[in-house]
XYZ file of C-alpha atoms in Angstrom:
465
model
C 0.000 0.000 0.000
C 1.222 3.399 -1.214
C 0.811 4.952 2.736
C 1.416 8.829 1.416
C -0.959 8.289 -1.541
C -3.590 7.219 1.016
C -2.996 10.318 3.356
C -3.107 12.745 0.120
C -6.402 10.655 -0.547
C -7.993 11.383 2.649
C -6.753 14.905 3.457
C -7.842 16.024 0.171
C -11.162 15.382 1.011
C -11.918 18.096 3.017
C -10.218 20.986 0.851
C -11.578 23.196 -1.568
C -9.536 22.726 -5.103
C -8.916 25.139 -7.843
C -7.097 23.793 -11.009
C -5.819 26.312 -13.075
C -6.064 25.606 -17.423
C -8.636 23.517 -18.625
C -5.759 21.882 -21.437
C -5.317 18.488 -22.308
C -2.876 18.507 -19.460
C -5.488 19.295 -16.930
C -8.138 17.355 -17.908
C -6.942 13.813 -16.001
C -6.397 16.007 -13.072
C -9.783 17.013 -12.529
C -11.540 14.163 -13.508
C -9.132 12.170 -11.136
C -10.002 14.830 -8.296
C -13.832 14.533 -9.447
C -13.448 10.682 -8.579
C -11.615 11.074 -5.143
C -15.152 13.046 -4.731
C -13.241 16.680 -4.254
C -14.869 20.184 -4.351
C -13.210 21.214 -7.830
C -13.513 24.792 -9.331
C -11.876 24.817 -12.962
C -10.145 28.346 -14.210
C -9.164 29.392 -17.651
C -9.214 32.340 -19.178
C -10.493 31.667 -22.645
C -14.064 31.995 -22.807
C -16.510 28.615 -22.942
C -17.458 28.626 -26.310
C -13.488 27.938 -27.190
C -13.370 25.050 -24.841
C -16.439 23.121 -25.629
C -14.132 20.276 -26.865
C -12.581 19.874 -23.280
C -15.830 20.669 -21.131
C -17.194 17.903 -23.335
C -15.183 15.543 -21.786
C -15.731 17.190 -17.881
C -19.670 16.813 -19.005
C -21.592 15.778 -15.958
C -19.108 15.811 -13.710
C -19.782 17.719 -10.375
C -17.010 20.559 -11.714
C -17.427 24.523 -10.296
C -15.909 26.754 -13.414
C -14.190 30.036 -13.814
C -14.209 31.983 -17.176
C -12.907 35.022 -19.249
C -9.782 37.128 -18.814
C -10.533 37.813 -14.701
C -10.791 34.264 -14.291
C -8.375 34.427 -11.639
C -10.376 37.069 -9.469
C -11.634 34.441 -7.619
C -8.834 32.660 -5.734
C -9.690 33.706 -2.164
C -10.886 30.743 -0.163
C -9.484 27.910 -1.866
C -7.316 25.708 0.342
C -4.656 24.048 -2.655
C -4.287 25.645 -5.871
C -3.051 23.447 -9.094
C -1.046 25.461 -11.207
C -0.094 24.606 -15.125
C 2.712 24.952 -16.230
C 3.681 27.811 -18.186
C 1.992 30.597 -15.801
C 4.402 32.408 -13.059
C 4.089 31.386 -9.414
C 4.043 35.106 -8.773
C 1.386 36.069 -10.203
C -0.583 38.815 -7.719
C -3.447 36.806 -7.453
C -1.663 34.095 -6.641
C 0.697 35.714 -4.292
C -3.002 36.924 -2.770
C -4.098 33.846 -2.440
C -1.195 32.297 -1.464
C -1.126 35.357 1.544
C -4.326 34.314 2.799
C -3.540 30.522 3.547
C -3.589 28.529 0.193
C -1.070 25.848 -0.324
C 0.587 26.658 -4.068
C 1.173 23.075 -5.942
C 1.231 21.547 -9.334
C 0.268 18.108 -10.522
C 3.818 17.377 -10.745
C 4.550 18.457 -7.602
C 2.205 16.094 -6.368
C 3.291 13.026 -8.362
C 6.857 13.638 -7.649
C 6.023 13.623 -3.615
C 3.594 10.387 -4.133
C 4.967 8.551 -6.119
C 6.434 4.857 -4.745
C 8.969 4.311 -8.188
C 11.924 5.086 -9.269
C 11.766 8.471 -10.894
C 14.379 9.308 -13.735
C 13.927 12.887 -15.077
C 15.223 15.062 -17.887
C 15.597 18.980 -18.343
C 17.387 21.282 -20.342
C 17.032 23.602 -23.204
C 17.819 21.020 -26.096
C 17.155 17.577 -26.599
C 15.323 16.336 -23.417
C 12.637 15.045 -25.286
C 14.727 13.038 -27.235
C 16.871 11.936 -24.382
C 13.686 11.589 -22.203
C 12.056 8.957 -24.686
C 15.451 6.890 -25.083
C 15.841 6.788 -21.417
C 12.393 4.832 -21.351
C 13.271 2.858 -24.540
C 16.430 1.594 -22.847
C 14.611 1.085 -19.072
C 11.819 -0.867 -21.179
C 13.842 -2.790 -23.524
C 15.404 -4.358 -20.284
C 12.370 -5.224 -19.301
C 11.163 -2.442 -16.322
C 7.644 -2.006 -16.423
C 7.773 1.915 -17.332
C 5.626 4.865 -16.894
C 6.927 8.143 -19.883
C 5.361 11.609 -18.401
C 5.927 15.469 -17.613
C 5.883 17.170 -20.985
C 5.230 13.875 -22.966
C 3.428 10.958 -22.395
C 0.203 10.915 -20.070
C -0.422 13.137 -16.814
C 0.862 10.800 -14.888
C -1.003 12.032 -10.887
C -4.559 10.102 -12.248
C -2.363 7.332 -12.925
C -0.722 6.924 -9.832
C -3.497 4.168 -8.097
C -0.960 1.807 -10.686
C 2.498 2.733 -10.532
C 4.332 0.214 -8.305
C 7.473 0.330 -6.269
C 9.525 -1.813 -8.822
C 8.603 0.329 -11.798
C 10.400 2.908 -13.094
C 9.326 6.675 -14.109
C 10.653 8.875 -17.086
C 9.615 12.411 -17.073
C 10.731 15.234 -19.004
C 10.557 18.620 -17.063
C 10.030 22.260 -18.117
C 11.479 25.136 -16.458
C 8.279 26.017 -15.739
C 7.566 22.283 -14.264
C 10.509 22.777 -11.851
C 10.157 26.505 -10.661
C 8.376 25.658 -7.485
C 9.335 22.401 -6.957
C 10.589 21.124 -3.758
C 11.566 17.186 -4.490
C 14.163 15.921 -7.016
C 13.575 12.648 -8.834
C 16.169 10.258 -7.430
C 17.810 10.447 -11.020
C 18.204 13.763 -12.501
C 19.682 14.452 -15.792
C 20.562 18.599 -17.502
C 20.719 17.880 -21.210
C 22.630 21.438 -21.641
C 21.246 25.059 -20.720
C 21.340 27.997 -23.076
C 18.899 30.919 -23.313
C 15.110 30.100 -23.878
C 11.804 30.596 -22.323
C 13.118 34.197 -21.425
C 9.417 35.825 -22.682
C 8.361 34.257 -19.311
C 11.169 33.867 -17.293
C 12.197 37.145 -16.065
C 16.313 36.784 -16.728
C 18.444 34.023 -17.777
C 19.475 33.373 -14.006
C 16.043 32.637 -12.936
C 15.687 30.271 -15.879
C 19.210 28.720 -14.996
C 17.481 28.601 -11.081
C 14.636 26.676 -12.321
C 16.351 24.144 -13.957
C 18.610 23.321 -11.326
C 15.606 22.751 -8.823
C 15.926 18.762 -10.497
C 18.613 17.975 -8.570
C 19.268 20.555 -5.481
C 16.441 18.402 -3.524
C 18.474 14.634 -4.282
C 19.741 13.086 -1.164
C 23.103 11.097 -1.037
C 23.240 7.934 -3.351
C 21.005 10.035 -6.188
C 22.593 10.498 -9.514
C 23.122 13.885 -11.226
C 23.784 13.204 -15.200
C 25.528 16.438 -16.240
C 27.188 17.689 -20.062
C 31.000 18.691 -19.115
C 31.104 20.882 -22.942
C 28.040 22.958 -21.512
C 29.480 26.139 -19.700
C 26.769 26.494 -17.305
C 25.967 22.671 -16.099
C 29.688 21.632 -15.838
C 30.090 23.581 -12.707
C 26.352 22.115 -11.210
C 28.779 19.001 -9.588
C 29.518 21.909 -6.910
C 26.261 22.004 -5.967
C 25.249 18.515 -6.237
C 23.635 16.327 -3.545
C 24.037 12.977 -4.995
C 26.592 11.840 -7.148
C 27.292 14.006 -10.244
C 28.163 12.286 -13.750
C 29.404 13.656 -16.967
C 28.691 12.991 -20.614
C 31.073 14.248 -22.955
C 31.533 14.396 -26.886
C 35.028 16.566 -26.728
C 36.578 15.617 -23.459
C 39.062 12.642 -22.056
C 36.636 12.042 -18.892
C 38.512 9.970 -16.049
C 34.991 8.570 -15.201
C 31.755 8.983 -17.007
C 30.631 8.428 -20.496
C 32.403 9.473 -23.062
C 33.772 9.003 -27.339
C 36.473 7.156 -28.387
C 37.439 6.178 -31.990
C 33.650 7.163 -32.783
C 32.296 4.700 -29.755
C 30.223 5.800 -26.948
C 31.702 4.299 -24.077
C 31.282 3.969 -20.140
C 34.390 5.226 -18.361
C 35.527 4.357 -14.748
C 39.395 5.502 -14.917
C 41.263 2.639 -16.169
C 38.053 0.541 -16.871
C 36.370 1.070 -20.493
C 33.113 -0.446 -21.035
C 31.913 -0.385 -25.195
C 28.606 0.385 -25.418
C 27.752 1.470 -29.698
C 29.485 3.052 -32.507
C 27.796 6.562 -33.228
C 27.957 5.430 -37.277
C 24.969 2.213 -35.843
C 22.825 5.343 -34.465
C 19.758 5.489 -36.411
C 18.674 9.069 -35.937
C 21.100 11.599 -37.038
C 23.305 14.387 -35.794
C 26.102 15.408 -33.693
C 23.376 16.383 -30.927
C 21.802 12.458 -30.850
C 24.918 11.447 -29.903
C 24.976 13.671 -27.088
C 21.132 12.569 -26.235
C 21.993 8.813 -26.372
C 25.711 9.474 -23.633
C 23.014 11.243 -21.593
C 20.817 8.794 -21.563
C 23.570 5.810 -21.284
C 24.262 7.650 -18.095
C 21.616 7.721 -16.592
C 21.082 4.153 -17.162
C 24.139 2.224 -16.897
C 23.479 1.237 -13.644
C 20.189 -0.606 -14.451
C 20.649 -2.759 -18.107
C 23.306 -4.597 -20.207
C 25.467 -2.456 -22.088
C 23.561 -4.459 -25.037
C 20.015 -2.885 -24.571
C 21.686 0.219 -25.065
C 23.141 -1.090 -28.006
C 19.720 -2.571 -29.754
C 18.167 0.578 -28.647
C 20.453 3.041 -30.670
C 20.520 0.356 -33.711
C 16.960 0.411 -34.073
C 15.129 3.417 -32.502
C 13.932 5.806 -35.391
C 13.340 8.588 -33.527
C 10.511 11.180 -32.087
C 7.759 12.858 -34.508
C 8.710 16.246 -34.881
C 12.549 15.635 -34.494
C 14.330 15.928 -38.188
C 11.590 13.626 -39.513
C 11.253 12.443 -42.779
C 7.985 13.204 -43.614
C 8.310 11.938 -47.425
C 10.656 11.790 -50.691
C 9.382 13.479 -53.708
C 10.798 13.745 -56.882
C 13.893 13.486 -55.227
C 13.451 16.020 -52.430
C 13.724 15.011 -48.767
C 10.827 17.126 -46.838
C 11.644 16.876 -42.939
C 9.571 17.687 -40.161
C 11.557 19.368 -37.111
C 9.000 21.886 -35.740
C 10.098 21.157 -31.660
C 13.070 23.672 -33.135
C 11.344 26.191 -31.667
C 14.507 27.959 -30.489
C 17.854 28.955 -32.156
C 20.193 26.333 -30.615
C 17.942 24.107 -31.750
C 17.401 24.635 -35.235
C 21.249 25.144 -35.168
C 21.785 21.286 -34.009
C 19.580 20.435 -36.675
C 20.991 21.942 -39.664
C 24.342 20.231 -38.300
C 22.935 17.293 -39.241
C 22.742 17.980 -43.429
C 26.360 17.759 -45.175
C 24.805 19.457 -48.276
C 22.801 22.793 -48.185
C 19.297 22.919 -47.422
C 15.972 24.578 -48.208
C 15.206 26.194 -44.511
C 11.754 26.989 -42.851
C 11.937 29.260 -40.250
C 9.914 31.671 -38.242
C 6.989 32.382 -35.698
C 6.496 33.468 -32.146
C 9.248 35.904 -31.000
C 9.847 34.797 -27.392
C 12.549 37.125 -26.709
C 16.327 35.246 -27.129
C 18.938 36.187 -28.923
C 18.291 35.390 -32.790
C 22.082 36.491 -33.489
C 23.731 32.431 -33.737
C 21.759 31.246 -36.951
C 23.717 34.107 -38.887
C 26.600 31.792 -39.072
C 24.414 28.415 -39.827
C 22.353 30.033 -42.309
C 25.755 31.463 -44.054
C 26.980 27.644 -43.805
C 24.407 24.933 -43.971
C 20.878 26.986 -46.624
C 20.558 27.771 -49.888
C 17.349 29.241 -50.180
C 15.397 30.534 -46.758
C 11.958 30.813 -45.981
C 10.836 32.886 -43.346
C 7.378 33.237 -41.998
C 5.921 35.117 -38.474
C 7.309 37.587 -36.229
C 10.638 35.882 -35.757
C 11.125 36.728 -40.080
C 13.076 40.350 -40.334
C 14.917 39.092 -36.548
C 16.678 35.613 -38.181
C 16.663 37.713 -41.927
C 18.837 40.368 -39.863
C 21.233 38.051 -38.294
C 22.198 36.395 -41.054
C 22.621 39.969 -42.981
C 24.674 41.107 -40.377
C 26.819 37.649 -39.856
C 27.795 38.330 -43.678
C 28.223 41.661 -43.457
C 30.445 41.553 -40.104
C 32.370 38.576 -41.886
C 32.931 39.978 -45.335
C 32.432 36.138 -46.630
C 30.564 35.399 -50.011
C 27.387 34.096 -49.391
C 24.447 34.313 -51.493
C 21.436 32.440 -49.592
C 17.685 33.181 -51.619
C 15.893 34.877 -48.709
C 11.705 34.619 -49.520
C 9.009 35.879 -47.192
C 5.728 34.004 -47.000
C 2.469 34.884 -45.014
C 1.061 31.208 -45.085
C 1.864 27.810 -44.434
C 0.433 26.606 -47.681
C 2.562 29.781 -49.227
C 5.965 28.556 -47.798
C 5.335 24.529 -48.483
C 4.656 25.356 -52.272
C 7.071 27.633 -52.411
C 9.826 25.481 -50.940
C 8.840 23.172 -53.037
C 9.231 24.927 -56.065
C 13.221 26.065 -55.340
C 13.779 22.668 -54.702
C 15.613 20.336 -57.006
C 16.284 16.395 -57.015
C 18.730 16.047 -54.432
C 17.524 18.608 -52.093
C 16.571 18.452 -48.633
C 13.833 20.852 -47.194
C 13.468 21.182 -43.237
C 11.123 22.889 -41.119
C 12.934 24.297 -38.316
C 11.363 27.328 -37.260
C 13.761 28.810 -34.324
C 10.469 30.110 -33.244
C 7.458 28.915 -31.053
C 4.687 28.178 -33.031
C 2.038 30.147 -30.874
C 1.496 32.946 -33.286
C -0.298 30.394 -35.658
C -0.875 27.416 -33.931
C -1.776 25.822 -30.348
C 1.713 24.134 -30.025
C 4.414 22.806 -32.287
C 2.824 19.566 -32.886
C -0.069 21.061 -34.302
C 2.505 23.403 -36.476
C 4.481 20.236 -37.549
C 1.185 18.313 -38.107
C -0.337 21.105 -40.545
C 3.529 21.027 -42.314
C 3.359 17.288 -42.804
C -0.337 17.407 -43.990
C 0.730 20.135 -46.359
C 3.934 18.290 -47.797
C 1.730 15.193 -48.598
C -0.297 16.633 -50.462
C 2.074 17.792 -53.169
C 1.953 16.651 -56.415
């Protein structure tokens, strides 16, 4: 029996609930609250008619609701307060509420403090998806009954009643996810950290602060997975509770996991443990490489170097991630909308050896645009921009060329629509070509999320003729 699950059971019982966004997200929570027979009151601040689709499923239930764009007016009185993620902790009305005796939580929070299994759990500003999903490939090829949650998978607090103590749990965190939180999963791992999310976050520090709330709650015999080339989570070990291990592409590691002669391997000083050759990894890029030492690291404790092995040789990767969408008359379209920042659109260029047809552009979310100047110079031939984010990555890579004096003559086209940009890719293409969308932009000028934005880019690209 799962002792603090019971206690959370009962005590709930008597308090008064308010769960902030009605989202997909959301949606398990209250209906799991609903069922533990809990006085929920739902808030959102779009208006009902634009969430019939998710009241639809909350039909019938016993739910309180709060509408409209002073749907947070009425916090007073509630005793625990669910917040998404995504909206500040600081909020005045939640600092009011907060001030007058209600107990400021999320649905992670929750799971992380209830939960009887193993937690492993991924952050950082690139790749933790990635890393996140091979971490649970690996655990589950060995044969752990696994549970994949946070930012992917399901919501995993109305699952809870079924997680056991021998299981083990994958999440992938958000900054936002960790601002408040007060419990680190037992096995933490920091992909890398470079400036993102700063349209909410109110500097890089408190972004950098956030992140690091994974591990600064471990206890001793917890594991900190760290990358030694990042400048800012190489010198986390300092801080860490447990015991902190690199992954490194560049350096001669005493201990940790490392390359040599184009191998991932597990170092322990003298002792070298094989593990794959990067040229038998499926997906592609320098920064899977990096995702797959993160994620040996974080696992090497638990499988056969083996299941690591059949894992990279056969894994094809996550929708959304520099996916091939389809092959047309020779052209390669990919799909790589999670790009939603410049680092990451960056890593994924790295990945062509020829030139490519680039889409880019959407939501400006306030980081520095400045880094594509070079990649665009090196790695496109023709450049489609689209959204806010358009004259910002059109000006860095002006300026790069400028600045550098070198000779580069990339086709620079500005679209309004999706359908505009796929056709018009399309067209500049030629047999041989490879066209990516990689916007270095959130989507949320034109869409709901990048999915949806990646989705509506696939849908497109299939239907060319």
């Amino acid at each position: 029996m799962n002792s603090l699950l019971e206690q959370f059971k009962y005590d709930i019982k008597d308090k008064k609930v308010a769960v902030l966004g009605i989202g997909i997200s959301n949606i398990p929570l209250i209906k799991y609250l609903v069922n533990l027979e809990v006085d929920v009151t739902a808030f959102d601040k779009n208006t009902e008619e634009n969430l019939a689709e998710a009241l639809g499923e909350l039909s019938g239930m016993p739910v309180k609701y709060s509408f409209g764009s002073d749907y947070l007016s009425g916090l007073k009185g509630f005793d625990l307060i669910f917040r998404t993620p995504g909206m500040r902790p600081d909020l005045p009305e939640l600092t009011e509420a907060v001030n007058h005796g209600a107990e400021l939580t999320s649905e992670m929070e929750v799971f992380l403090k209830l939960c009887p299994a193993q937690v492993f759990a991924v952050t950082g500003s690139d790749g933790k998806t990635t890393t996140t999903t091979l971490i649970y490939k690996i655990l589950s090829a060995e044969g752990y009954n696994c549970w994949l949650g946070g930012n992917i998978g399901t919501p995993l607090l109305s699952k809870i009643d079924q997680v056991q103590p021998s299981d083990k749990v994958i999440l992938e965190l958000s900054s936002f996810q960790l601002m408040t939180i007060k419990q680190s999963p037992a096995v933490s791992v920091i992909t890398n950290i470079s400036p993102n999310h700063l349209d909410v976050h109110l500097s890089l520090q408190e972004y950098i602060e956030a992140k690091k709330n994974i591990f600064l709650f471990q206890k001793t015999g917890n594991k900190l997975v760290l990358n030694f080339d990042n400048d800012i989570t190489r010198d986390f070990a300092l801080e860490a509770r447990g015991e902190a291990v690199y992954f490194s592409r560049t350096a001669n590691l005493e201990k940790g996991v490392a390359l040599k002669n184009d191998k991932i391997i597990v170092k322990n000083h003298e002792q070298e443990t094989e593990l794959v050759d990067i040229n038998d990894i499926i997906i592609p890029g320098v920064h899977n490489i990096e995702n797959y030492m993160a994620a040996a690291a974080a696992t090497i404790e638990y499988v056969k170097p083996e299941t690591i092995r059949r894992v990279a040789t056969t894994f094809t990767g996550v929708e959304h991630r520099i996916e091939l969408v389809r092959e047309l008359n020779g052209i390669k379209f990919y799909n790589s909308s999670i790009d939603s920042s410049p680092s990451r659109t960056i890593a994924a260029l790295s990945t062509f050896k020829n030139k490519v047809i680039l889409l880019a552009g959407g939501k400006d979310k306030g980081i520095p645009y400045e880094p594509l100047g070079q990649i665009i110079a090196d790695k496109v031939k023709c450049l489609l921009l689209i959204g806010a984010t358009a004259p910002r990555i059109e000006e860095a890579y002006n300026n790069y060329v400028h600045q550098t004096d070198i000779d580069s003559e990339v086709k620079i086209i500005h679209c309004d629509t999706y359908e505009e940009i796929v056709t018009k890719a399309y067209n500049e293409a030629v047999p041989g070509d490879c066209v990516i969308l990689s916007p270095a932009s959130t989507s949320f000028d034109m869409f709901k999320n990048f999915e949806q934005r990646g989705n509506v880019f696939k849908e497109l690209v299939n239907r060319l003729e």
